[in-house]
């Protein structure tokens, strides 16, 4: 941020708290989505309460409505980043990852988050529109389960880059996202090697708004 602000002559605001970009998702209309496991984790800002954190989010991001999911997926070293769970695709609609195998350890976690979403409302008090998409099953490396999720996509100007994992659900996930983004081309990017670093497309990118 410091280098970008200097290069473009922008004002830089530093709230002085620990918060990663992947821990929040915004709809551009005043609503922010995050997870309790991440932002309320004592390894980040143990001196801040939930109310304190919401105040920071509202003051520095200009949002007025905050939605909290619960836990993140298994293997996620970021303590539940939202970009592996649920993402806004427009001001009223989210796409959320669902594990279809009841025996998978992500099944209950993602079902619990889905139930929360079903009771949530947008900035105007209307229920959220929810689109579900599958998970890619287990992706392991040296006995460690990696946080593979199709929700870790990146929205560019004319395309959407979607992670794939050489799994049968790759095609289904891309089809879901293509319906969500009819004006953009959804491009699958093989992330089997990339996920070894415990992240995918959204984790290694950051959009830069037009100035």
Tab-separated table of C-alpha atoms in Angstrom:
chain	number	residue	atom	x	y	z
A	1	UNK	CA	0.000	0.000	0.000
A	2	UNK	CA	2.800	2.432	0.789
A	3	UNK	CA	4.409	1.963	-2.635
A	4	UNK	CA	1.105	2.263	-4.498
A	5	UNK	CA	0.132	5.396	-2.581
A	6	UNK	CA	3.508	6.989	-3.381
A	7	UNK	CA	3.393	5.979	-7.042
A	8	UNK	CA	-0.147	7.252	-7.624
A	9	UNK	CA	-0.159	10.143	-5.186
A	10	UNK	CA	-2.962	8.659	-3.077
A	11	UNK	CA	-3.799	9.270	0.545
A	12	UNK	CA	-2.884	6.326	2.765
A	13	UNK	CA	-4.846	5.368	5.884
A	14	UNK	CA	-3.363	2.913	8.386
A	15	UNK	CA	-5.758	1.743	11.111
A	16	UNK	CA	-3.022	-0.200	12.898
A	17	UNK	CA	-4.855	-3.529	13.180
A	18	UNK	CA	-4.125	-6.979	11.744
A	19	UNK	CA	-6.492	-7.874	8.908
A	20	UNK	CA	-5.754	-9.594	5.596
A	21	UNK	CA	-7.546	-8.905	2.327
A	22	UNK	CA	-8.797	-12.473	2.054
A	23	UNK	CA	-10.633	-12.145	5.353
A	24	UNK	CA	-13.305	-9.815	3.977
A	25	UNK	CA	-15.560	-9.626	0.930
A	26	UNK	CA	-17.630	-6.553	0.020
A	27	UNK	CA	-20.607	-6.059	-2.270
A	28	UNK	CA	-19.873	-2.442	-3.200
A	29	UNK	CA	-23.167	-1.282	-1.698
A	30	UNK	CA	-22.298	-1.045	1.983
A	31	UNK	CA	-22.246	-4.687	3.078
A	32	UNK	CA	-19.205	-6.682	4.208
A	33	UNK	CA	-18.930	-10.436	4.717
A	34	UNK	CA	-16.362	-12.043	7.032
A	35	UNK	CA	-15.902	-14.964	9.441
A	36	UNK	CA	-15.748	-15.145	13.212
A	37	UNK	CA	-12.950	-17.708	13.179
A	38	UNK	CA	-10.706	-15.227	11.389
A	39	UNK	CA	-11.384	-11.686	12.574
A	40	UNK	CA	-12.221	-12.694	16.136
A	41	UNK	CA	-9.179	-14.948	16.429
A	42	UNK	CA	-6.981	-13.996	19.391
A	43	UNK	CA	-3.859	-14.285	17.224
A	44	UNK	CA	-4.808	-11.072	15.390
A	45	UNK	CA	-6.273	-8.331	17.549
A	46	UNK	CA	-6.809	-9.796	21.033
A	47	UNK	CA	-7.396	-6.345	22.501
A	48	UNK	CA	-10.409	-5.696	20.247
A	49	UNK	CA	-13.966	-6.895	20.767
A	50	UNK	CA	-16.345	-7.825	17.960
A	51	UNK	CA	-17.921	-4.385	18.295
A	52	UNK	CA	-14.492	-2.736	18.098
A	53	UNK	CA	-13.642	-4.621	14.915
A	54	UNK	CA	-16.965	-3.693	13.338
A	55	UNK	CA	-16.232	-0.045	14.132
A	56	UNK	CA	-12.875	-0.276	12.359
A	57	UNK	CA	-14.481	-1.900	9.326
A	58	UNK	CA	-17.144	0.781	9.122
A	59	UNK	CA	-14.748	3.688	9.699
A	60	UNK	CA	-12.045	2.618	7.252
A	61	UNK	CA	-14.007	0.770	4.564
A	62	UNK	CA	-17.163	2.834	4.500
A	63	UNK	CA	-19.467	-0.143	5.050
A	64	UNK	CA	-22.548	0.022	7.254
A	65	UNK	CA	-23.736	-3.598	7.306
A	66	UNK	CA	-21.543	-6.520	8.448
A	67	UNK	CA	-22.357	-10.212	8.091
A	68	UNK	CA	-20.511	-12.879	10.084
A	69	UNK	CA	-20.070	-16.517	9.067
A	70	UNK	CA	-18.582	-19.075	11.449
A	71	UNK	CA	-15.602	-21.313	10.702
A	72	UNK	CA	-13.434	-21.763	7.632
A	73	UNK	CA	-12.543	-24.928	5.734
A	74	UNK	CA	-10.167	-27.599	6.997
A	75	UNK	CA	-6.509	-26.988	6.162
A	76	UNK	CA	-6.854	-23.216	5.953
A	77	UNK	CA	-3.863	-21.713	7.764
A	78	UNK	CA	-5.511	-18.277	7.680
A	79	UNK	CA	-8.105	-19.244	10.306
A	80	UNK	CA	-11.116	-19.070	8.044
A	81	UNK	CA	-10.584	-16.553	5.268
A	82	UNK	CA	-13.902	-15.700	3.640
A	83	UNK	CA	-12.444	-16.047	0.128
A	84	UNK	CA	-12.512	-19.833	0.530
A	85	UNK	CA	-16.137	-19.838	1.692
A	86	UNK	CA	-18.545	-17.277	0.291
A	87	UNK	CA	-18.218	-14.408	-2.176
A	88	UNK	CA	-20.459	-11.613	-3.394
A	89	UNK	CA	-21.286	-11.682	-7.095
A	90	UNK	CA	-23.552	-8.627	-6.955
A	91	UNK	CA	-25.008	-6.427	-4.177
A	92	UNK	CA	-27.749	-8.946	-3.337
A	93	UNK	CA	-26.203	-12.307	-4.271
A	94	UNK	CA	-23.501	-14.579	-2.879
A	95	UNK	CA	-21.999	-17.779	-4.199
A	96	UNK	CA	-21.062	-20.195	-1.430
A	97	UNK	CA	-19.122	-23.442	-1.329
A	98	UNK	CA	-20.953	-26.605	-0.256
A	99	UNK	CA	-19.431	-30.010	0.480
A	100	UNK	CA	-21.753	-32.712	-0.831
A	101	UNK	CA	-20.155	-35.683	0.953
A	102	UNK	CA	-21.610	-35.965	4.489
A	103	UNK	CA	-18.511	-37.915	5.545
A	104	UNK	CA	-16.149	-35.114	4.600
A	105	UNK	CA	-14.943	-32.971	7.512
A	106	UNK	CA	-15.932	-29.802	5.650
A	107	UNK	CA	-19.561	-30.912	5.329
A	108	UNK	CA	-20.876	-29.693	8.702
A	109	UNK	CA	-18.763	-26.526	8.605
A	110	UNK	CA	-20.150	-25.427	5.273
A	111	UNK	CA	-23.709	-26.463	6.106
A	112	UNK	CA	-23.548	-24.311	9.242
A	113	UNK	CA	-22.391	-21.341	7.183
A	114	UNK	CA	-25.152	-21.956	4.646
A	115	UNK	CA	-27.761	-21.835	7.422
A	116	UNK	CA	-26.358	-18.502	8.564
A	117	UNK	CA	-26.519	-17.131	5.031
A	118	UNK	CA	-30.127	-18.238	4.705
A	119	UNK	CA	-31.063	-16.035	7.654
A	120	UNK	CA	-29.011	-13.021	6.574
A	121	UNK	CA	-30.254	-9.877	4.879
A	122	UNK	CA	-28.585	-7.346	2.635
A	123	UNK	CA	-28.108	-3.637	3.261
A	124	UNK	CA	-31.753	-2.981	2.402
A	125	UNK	CA	-33.144	-5.664	4.702
A	126	UNK	CA	-33.897	-8.129	1.912
A	127	UNK	CA	-32.837	-11.801	2.186
A	128	UNK	CA	-29.610	-12.656	0.426
A	129	UNK	CA	-29.836	-14.523	-2.854
A	130	UNK	CA	-27.690	-17.636	-2.499
A	131	UNK	CA	-25.999	-19.667	-5.234
A	132	UNK	CA	-24.237	-22.860	-4.179
A	133	UNK	CA	-21.299	-24.558	-5.839
A	134	UNK	CA	-19.449	-27.787	-5.030
A	135	UNK	CA	-16.116	-28.345	-3.352
A	136	UNK	CA	-13.219	-30.144	-5.090
A	137	UNK	CA	-12.915	-32.931	-2.528
A	138	UNK	CA	-9.652	-33.593	-0.734
A	139	UNK	CA	-6.395	-32.189	-2.050
A	140	UNK	CA	-3.454	-33.464	0.009
A	141	UNK	CA	0.284	-32.934	0.019
A	142	UNK	CA	2.654	-34.987	2.171
A	143	UNK	CA	-0.208	-36.044	4.414
A	144	UNK	CA	-1.537	-32.495	4.885
A	145	UNK	CA	-4.991	-31.493	3.692
A	146	UNK	CA	-4.821	-28.297	1.671
A	147	UNK	CA	-7.526	-25.572	1.620
A	148	UNK	CA	-8.759	-26.200	-1.917
A	149	UNK	CA	-11.936	-24.293	-2.789
A	150	UNK	CA	-13.512	-22.971	-5.964
A	151	UNK	CA	-14.586	-19.858	-4.044
A	152	UNK	CA	-11.025	-18.565	-4.302
A	153	UNK	CA	-11.672	-16.986	-7.700
A	154	UNK	CA	-10.556	-13.570	-8.921
A	155	UNK	CA	-12.843	-11.104	-10.703
A	156	UNK	CA	-11.040	-9.142	-13.436
A	157	UNK	CA	-12.429	-6.500	-15.810
A	158	UNK	CA	-13.616	-8.912	-18.511
A	159	UNK	CA	-12.882	-12.345	-17.041
A	160	UNK	CA	-13.105	-14.407	-13.887
A	161	UNK	CA	-10.102	-16.607	-13.058
A	162	UNK	CA	-11.338	-19.742	-11.292
A	163	UNK	CA	-9.114	-22.302	-9.556
A	164	UNK	CA	-9.340	-25.929	-10.697
A	165	UNK	CA	-7.931	-29.028	-9.028
A	166	UNK	CA	-8.116	-31.859	-11.609
A	167	UNK	CA	-11.346	-33.000	-10.001
A	168	UNK	CA	-14.655	-34.040	-11.520
A	169	UNK	CA	-16.305	-30.977	-9.979
A	170	UNK	CA	-14.041	-28.535	-11.862
A	171	UNK	CA	-16.436	-28.321	-14.803
A	172	UNK	CA	-19.489	-27.920	-12.560
A	173	UNK	CA	-17.861	-25.123	-10.587
A	174	UNK	CA	-16.920	-23.222	-13.736
A	175	UNK	CA	-20.457	-23.626	-15.059
A	176	UNK	CA	-21.870	-22.205	-11.820
A	177	UNK	CA	-19.533	-19.224	-11.956
A	178	UNK	CA	-20.234	-18.621	-15.637
A	179	UNK	CA	-23.941	-18.280	-14.833
A	180	UNK	CA	-23.034	-15.888	-12.029
A	181	UNK	CA	-20.926	-13.720	-14.360
A	182	UNK	CA	-22.690	-13.750	-17.762
A	183	UNK	CA	-20.772	-10.688	-18.976
A	184	UNK	CA	-17.360	-12.145	-18.170
A	185	UNK	CA	-15.564	-15.229	-19.436
A	186	UNK	CA	-14.763	-17.676	-16.644
A	187	UNK	CA	-11.320	-19.186	-17.173
A	188	UNK	CA	-10.163	-22.217	-15.205
A	189	UNK	CA	-6.600	-22.136	-13.884
A	190	UNK	CA	-5.002	-25.358	-12.634
A	191	UNK	CA	-4.086	-24.726	-8.985
A	192	UNK	CA	-2.947	-28.185	-7.880
A	193	UNK	CA	0.632	-26.923	-7.557
A	194	UNK	CA	-0.369	-23.477	-6.325
A	195	UNK	CA	-2.501	-24.792	-3.457
A	196	UNK	CA	0.640	-26.331	-1.937
A	197	UNK	CA	1.313	-22.771	-0.786
A	198	UNK	CA	-2.066	-22.884	1.037
A	199	UNK	CA	-3.794	-20.463	-1.321
A	200	UNK	CA	-5.170	-20.130	-4.843
A	201	UNK	CA	-6.022	-17.380	-7.366
A	202	UNK	CA	-7.656	-14.832	-5.058
A	203	UNK	CA	-4.988	-15.323	-2.405
A	204	UNK	CA	-2.172	-14.149	-4.679
A	205	UNK	CA	-3.967	-11.262	-6.381
A	206	UNK	CA	-5.340	-7.896	-5.355
A	207	UNK	CA	-7.576	-5.689	-7.457
A	208	UNK	CA	-6.621	-2.061	-7.926
A	209	UNK	CA	-9.555	0.338	-8.361
A	210	UNK	CA	-9.414	2.864	-11.181
A	211	UNK	CA	-8.194	6.245	-9.978
